[in-house]
């Protein structure tokens, strides 16, 4: 007779669902991963916490949400047919349009049948002897496979501020990254927005149009440039569709994976008038390409200051109240925190129903049942919006109990900051891949090409192993250390590494301060990944072998 323990473990085994590859997340990374795995003839299962595809675009439904990379570039390129049949309607696509695109992709490639929605993965444990990952969900379901791909996103774990009294507020509290699907009606209400990053800067002008009164609680002013969004003319769309291949090829040669013109000159090498003209034309064009005005804006503080002062001048010219204009003017490096892109952000502060509450000097004291206490006053509110961002890059991974060889937890290994090889794999965690993980260009680039490059690399790697009957891949500690050192070294001279941004984990109290993305540029990074593969996966331990398929 079997012991109860054996019976239990057999029951667990029979309930466990086995696959070739498990993928966590059905955003753009997870969807393309599934597509590639299927084409390799592998049995894959995607586990997704939400009830639909789209990842960040599924969750971030706040008013005014749109992408700040132009729509014709923020799209998949793996399928020329998809490129031709999908038509973007605006220069910068709205969240609903991007979500429609994600849904279209999932239907066009019949992806949904292998995605299990409403399924949050809570743990991922590697069994060394069996060389398998077992994933457990919040409802106790269990899935196993030799390979696991974390397609969990870089900005998907929301950062809820630790402000005293937050749970005591009587009205609704909405985080921009977990916005109610049915929308929120702020008509006539007194609304408080905490935060002034990209999400706030997009939502504030829209909320202000609806709210009775809007209070914006600003801890740090952020630089933002106008989007100058507009519908896309049919002729423009036709021209783009005709030259998609060359557009994509040009973009791949760019540092950010986005095709745009960078002025090779230093800001200090030209006279003040020429400089002003360049900034003015970039401001008029709109978008983050503003930072391409001169080549040294992110390397030389004096050059950077010329761009920063140009934007401050714009704020002074738009915002009528000089005190408000001053409070809205950032003093630090432009582009250090991610440059925001807006529609009417600064002008919104001229509205009589909008008040800027500057909490730069003294933090918000507390949230009370009736509102926010800050700046020595009580602000009575009906609703509160937390535009307080994300536990970026590591948050989504660390919120899953990931255990590698010997039961070691990833979050323990990353206690001093994330360490990985290429942002793709972590020593001690065999056969676990991270799409756009820390240590890869990811958030410093156009996410779509970066995702596709990682997914292709992972799919090719799994195929390489299968063909050769290799059961296991893992980076060596030496290769990982060398990569981490390289990531740190290239970040050094870049001004983006010096301020308190989410790039270095500064927005989450207690998070280790490490510049997480790779700032060596997309083309350089891709070349390195390809060299490593060409050298037979240099820096990885491969083995042991089993019978080739
Ligand atoms: P964010 O850039 O991290 O901004 C969060 C804001 O909340 C900051 O102003 C921050 O102030 C403030 N904050 C945080 N905790 C606070 C506290 N306890 N008290 C007062 N203020 C507090 O987050 P996000 O705006 O959601 O954007 C995150 C990233 O998502 C962006 O940088 C971008 O990469 C991406 N995103 C992109 C788009 C787009 O494509 N258009 C739109 C939205 C987001 P401090 O600056 O002082 O920390």
Coordinates of N, CA and C in Angstrom, one line a residue, residues 114-213:
X114 N -3.6 28.8 -26.6 CA -2.5 28.4 -25.7 C -2.2 29.4 -24.6
X115 N -3.1 30.3 -24.4 CA -2.9 31.3 -23.3 C -4.0 31.0 -22.2
X116 N -3.6 30.9 -21.0 CA -4.5 30.7 -19.9 C -4.6 32.1 -19.2
X117 N -5.8 32.7 -19.3 CA -5.9 34.0 -18.7 C -6.4 33.9 -17.2
X118 N -6.3 35.0 -16.5 CA -6.8 35.1 -15.1 C -5.9 34.1 -14.3
X119 N -4.7 34.0 -14.7 CA -3.8 33.0 -14.0 C -2.5 33.7 -13.5
X120 N -2.4 34.0 -12.3 CA -1.2 34.7 -11.8 C -0.2 33.6 -11.3
X121 N 1.0 33.7 -11.8 CA 2.0 32.7 -11.3 C 2.6 33.3 -10.0
X122 N 2.6 32.4 -9.0 CA 3.2 32.9 -7.7 C 4.5 32.3 -7.4
X123 N 4.8 31.1 -8.0 CA 6.2 30.6 -7.8 C 6.7 29.8 -9.0
X124 N 8.0 29.8 -9.2 CA 8.6 29.0 -10.2 C 9.8 28.4 -9.6
X125 N 9.8 27.0 -9.6 CA 10.9 26.3 -8.9 C 11.5 25.3 -9.8
X126 N 12.9 25.3 -9.8 CA 13.6 24.5 -10.7 C 14.0 23.2 -9.9
X127 N 13.7 22.1 -10.6 CA 14.1 20.8 -10.0 C 15.4 20.3 -10.8
X128 N 16.5 20.3 -10.1 CA 17.8 20.0 -10.7 C 17.8 18.6 -11.3
X129 N 17.3 17.7 -10.5 CA 17.4 16.3 -10.9 C 16.6 16.0 -12.2
X130 N 15.4 16.6 -12.2 CA 14.5 16.4 -13.3 C 14.8 17.4 -14.4
X131 N 15.6 18.4 -14.2 CA 15.8 19.5 -15.1 C 14.5 20.1 -15.6
X132 N 13.7 20.5 -14.7 CA 12.3 21.0 -15.0 C 12.0 22.2 -14.1
X133 N 11.3 23.1 -14.7 CA 10.7 24.2 -13.9 C 9.2 23.8 -13.6
X134 N 8.8 24.1 -12.4 CA 7.4 23.9 -12.0 C 6.9 25.3 -11.6
X135 N 5.8 25.7 -12.2 CA 5.2 26.9 -11.9 C 3.9 26.7 -11.2
X136 N 3.7 27.4 -10.2 CA 2.4 27.3 -9.4 C 1.7 28.6 -9.5
X137 N 0.3 28.5 -9.6 CA -0.5 29.7 -9.8 C -1.2 30.1 -8.4
X138 N -1.8 31.2 -8.4 CA -2.5 31.7 -7.2 C -3.6 30.8 -6.8
X139 N -4.1 30.0 -7.8 CA -5.2 29.1 -7.5 C -4.7 27.7 -7.2
X140 N -3.4 27.5 -7.2 CA -2.8 26.2 -6.8 C -2.6 25.3 -8.0
X141 N -2.9 25.8 -9.2 CA -2.6 24.9 -10.4 C -1.1 24.8 -10.6
X142 N -0.7 23.8 -11.2 CA 0.8 23.5 -11.3 C 1.1 23.1 -12.8
X143 N 2.1 23.7 -13.3 CA 2.6 23.5 -14.7 C 4.1 23.2 -14.7
X144 N 4.5 22.3 -15.5 CA 6.0 22.0 -15.6 C 6.5 21.9 -17.0
X145 N 7.7 22.3 -17.1 CA 8.4 22.3 -18.5 C 9.9 22.4 -18.3
X146 N 10.7 21.9 -19.2 CA 12.1 22.0 -19.1 C 12.6 23.5 -19.2
X147 N 11.8 24.3 -19.9 CA 12.2 25.7 -20.1 C 11.1 26.6 -19.6
X148 N 11.5 27.8 -19.1 CA 10.5 28.8 -18.6 C 11.0 30.2 -19.1
X149 N 10.1 30.9 -19.7 CA 10.4 32.2 -20.2 C 9.5 33.3 -19.4
X150 N 10.2 34.2 -18.8 CA 9.5 35.2 -18.0 C 9.3 36.4 -19.0
X151 N 8.1 36.6 -19.5 CA 7.8 37.7 -20.3 C 6.9 38.6 -19.5
X152 N 7.4 39.0 -18.4 CA 6.6 39.7 -17.4 C 6.7 41.2 -17.4
X153 N 7.4 41.8 -18.4 CA 7.4 43.2 -18.6 C 8.3 43.9 -17.6
X154 N 8.8 45.1 -18.1 CA 9.7 45.9 -17.3 C 9.0 46.9 -16.4
X155 N 7.8 47.3 -16.8 CA 7.0 48.3 -16.0 C 5.6 47.7 -15.8
X156 N 5.6 46.7 -15.0 CA 4.3 46.0 -14.8 C 3.9 45.8 -13.3
X157 N 4.9 45.9 -12.4 CA 4.6 45.8 -11.0 C 4.4 47.2 -10.5
X158 N 3.2 47.5 -10.1 CA 2.9 48.9 -9.7 C 3.6 49.3 -8.4
X159 N 4.0 50.6 -8.3 CA 4.6 51.1 -7.1 C 3.6 51.9 -6.3
X160 N 3.1 51.3 -5.2 CA 2.1 52.0 -4.4 C 2.9 52.8 -3.3
X161 N 2.8 54.1 -3.3 CA 3.6 54.9 -2.4 C 3.3 54.6 -0.9
X162 N 4.3 54.7 -0.1 CA 4.1 54.4 1.3 C 3.8 55.7 2.0
X163 N 2.6 56.2 1.8 CA 2.2 57.5 2.4 C 1.3 57.1 3.6
X164 N 1.6 57.6 4.8 CA 0.8 57.3 5.9 C -0.7 57.6 5.6
X165 N -1.6 56.7 6.0 CA -3.0 56.9 5.9 C -3.6 56.5 4.6
X166 N -2.8 56.0 3.6 CA -3.4 55.8 2.3 C -4.6 54.9 2.3
X167 N -4.6 53.9 3.2 CA -5.7 53.0 3.2 C -7.0 53.6 3.9
X168 N -6.8 54.8 4.5 CA -7.9 55.4 5.3 C -8.8 56.3 4.4
X169 N -8.3 56.5 3.2 CA -9.0 57.5 2.3 C -10.5 57.0 2.1
X170 N -11.5 57.8 2.2 CA -12.9 57.4 2.0 C -13.3 57.2 0.6
X171 N -12.6 57.9 -0.3 CA -13.0 57.8 -1.7 C -12.2 56.8 -2.5
X172 N -12.5 56.6 -3.8 CA -11.8 55.6 -4.6 C -10.3 56.1 -4.8
X173 N -9.4 55.1 -4.8 CA -8.0 55.3 -5.1 C -7.6 54.5 -6.3
X174 N -7.2 55.1 -7.4 CA -6.9 54.4 -8.6 C -5.4 54.6 -9.0
X175 N -4.7 53.5 -9.2 CA -3.3 53.6 -9.7 C -3.4 53.6 -11.2
X176 N -2.6 54.4 -11.8 CA -2.7 54.5 -13.3 C -2.4 53.2 -14.0
X177 N -1.6 52.4 -13.3 CA -1.2 51.1 -13.9 C -2.1 50.0 -13.7
X178 N -3.2 50.3 -12.9 CA -4.2 49.2 -12.7 C -5.6 49.9 -12.8
X179 N -5.8 50.6 -13.9 CA -7.0 51.4 -14.0 C -8.2 50.6 -14.3
X180 N -9.4 51.0 -13.7 CA -10.6 50.2 -13.8 C -11.0 50.1 -15.3
X181 N -11.4 48.9 -15.7 CA -11.7 48.7 -17.2 C -13.0 49.5 -17.6
X182 N -13.8 49.7 -16.7 CA -15.1 50.4 -17.0 C -14.9 51.9 -17.1
X183 N -13.6 52.4 -16.8 CA -13.3 53.8 -16.9 C -13.8 54.5 -15.6
X184 N -13.4 55.7 -15.4 CA -13.7 56.5 -14.2 C -14.3 57.8 -14.6
X185 N -15.5 58.1 -14.0 CA -16.1 59.4 -14.3 C -15.7 60.4 -13.2
X186 N -14.9 61.4 -13.5 CA -14.5 62.4 -12.5 C -15.4 63.7 -12.5
X187 N -16.5 63.6 -13.3 CA -17.2 64.9 -13.5 C -17.6 65.5 -12.2
X188 N -17.2 66.8 -12.1 CA -17.6 67.6 -11.0 C -16.8 67.3 -9.7
X189 N -15.9 66.3 -9.7 CA -15.3 65.9 -8.5 C -14.0 66.6 -8.2
X190 N -13.6 66.6 -6.9 CA -12.3 67.1 -6.5 C -11.4 65.9 -6.6
X191 N -10.4 66.0 -7.5 CA -9.5 64.9 -7.7 C -8.1 65.3 -7.4
X192 N -7.4 64.4 -6.7 CA -5.9 64.6 -6.4 C -5.1 63.6 -7.3
X193 N -4.1 64.1 -8.0 CA -3.2 63.2 -8.7 C -1.8 63.3 -7.9
X194 N -1.3 62.1 -7.5 CA 0.0 62.1 -6.9 C 1.0 61.6 -7.9
X195 N 2.0 62.4 -8.2 CA 3.0 62.1 -9.2 C 3.0 63.0 -10.4
X196 N 4.1 63.2 -11.0 CA 4.2 64.0 -12.3 C 5.1 63.4 -13.3
X197 N 5.1 62.0 -13.4 CA 5.9 61.3 -14.4 C 5.1 61.2 -15.7
X198 N 5.5 60.3 -16.6 CA 4.8 60.1 -17.9 C 3.3 59.9 -17.7
X199 N 2.9 59.0 -16.8 CA 1.5 58.6 -16.7 C 0.7 59.8 -16.2
X200 N 1.3 60.6 -15.3 CA 0.6 61.7 -14.8 C 0.5 62.8 -15.8
X201 N 1.6 63.0 -16.5 CA 1.6 64.1 -17.5 C 0.7 63.8 -18.7
X202 N 0.4 62.6 -19.0 CA -0.6 62.3 -20.0 C -2.0 62.4 -19.4
X203 N -2.2 62.0 -18.2 CA -3.6 61.9 -17.7 C -4.1 63.3 -17.1
X204 N -3.2 64.1 -16.6 CA -3.6 65.4 -16.0 C -4.4 66.3 -16.9
X205 N -3.9 66.5 -18.1 CA -4.7 67.4 -19.0 C -6.1 66.8 -19.3
X206 N -6.3 65.5 -19.3 CA -7.6 64.9 -19.6 C -8.5 65.0 -18.4
X207 N -7.9 64.6 -17.3 CA -8.7 64.6 -16.0 C -9.2 66.1 -15.7
X208 N -8.3 67.0 -16.0 CA -8.6 68.4 -15.7 C -9.8 68.9 -16.5
X209 N -10.0 68.3 -17.7 CA -11.2 68.7 -18.5 C -12.5 68.2 -17.9
X210 N -12.4 67.2 -17.0 CA -13.6 66.6 -16.5 C -13.9 67.0 -15.0
X211 N -12.8 67.1 -14.3 CA -12.9 67.2 -12.8 C -13.5 68.6 -12.5
X212 N -14.1 68.7 -11.3 CA -14.5 70.0 -10.8 C -13.3 70.8 -10.4
X213 N -12.4 70.1 -9.7 CA -11.1 70.7 -9.4 C -10.0 69.6 -9.3

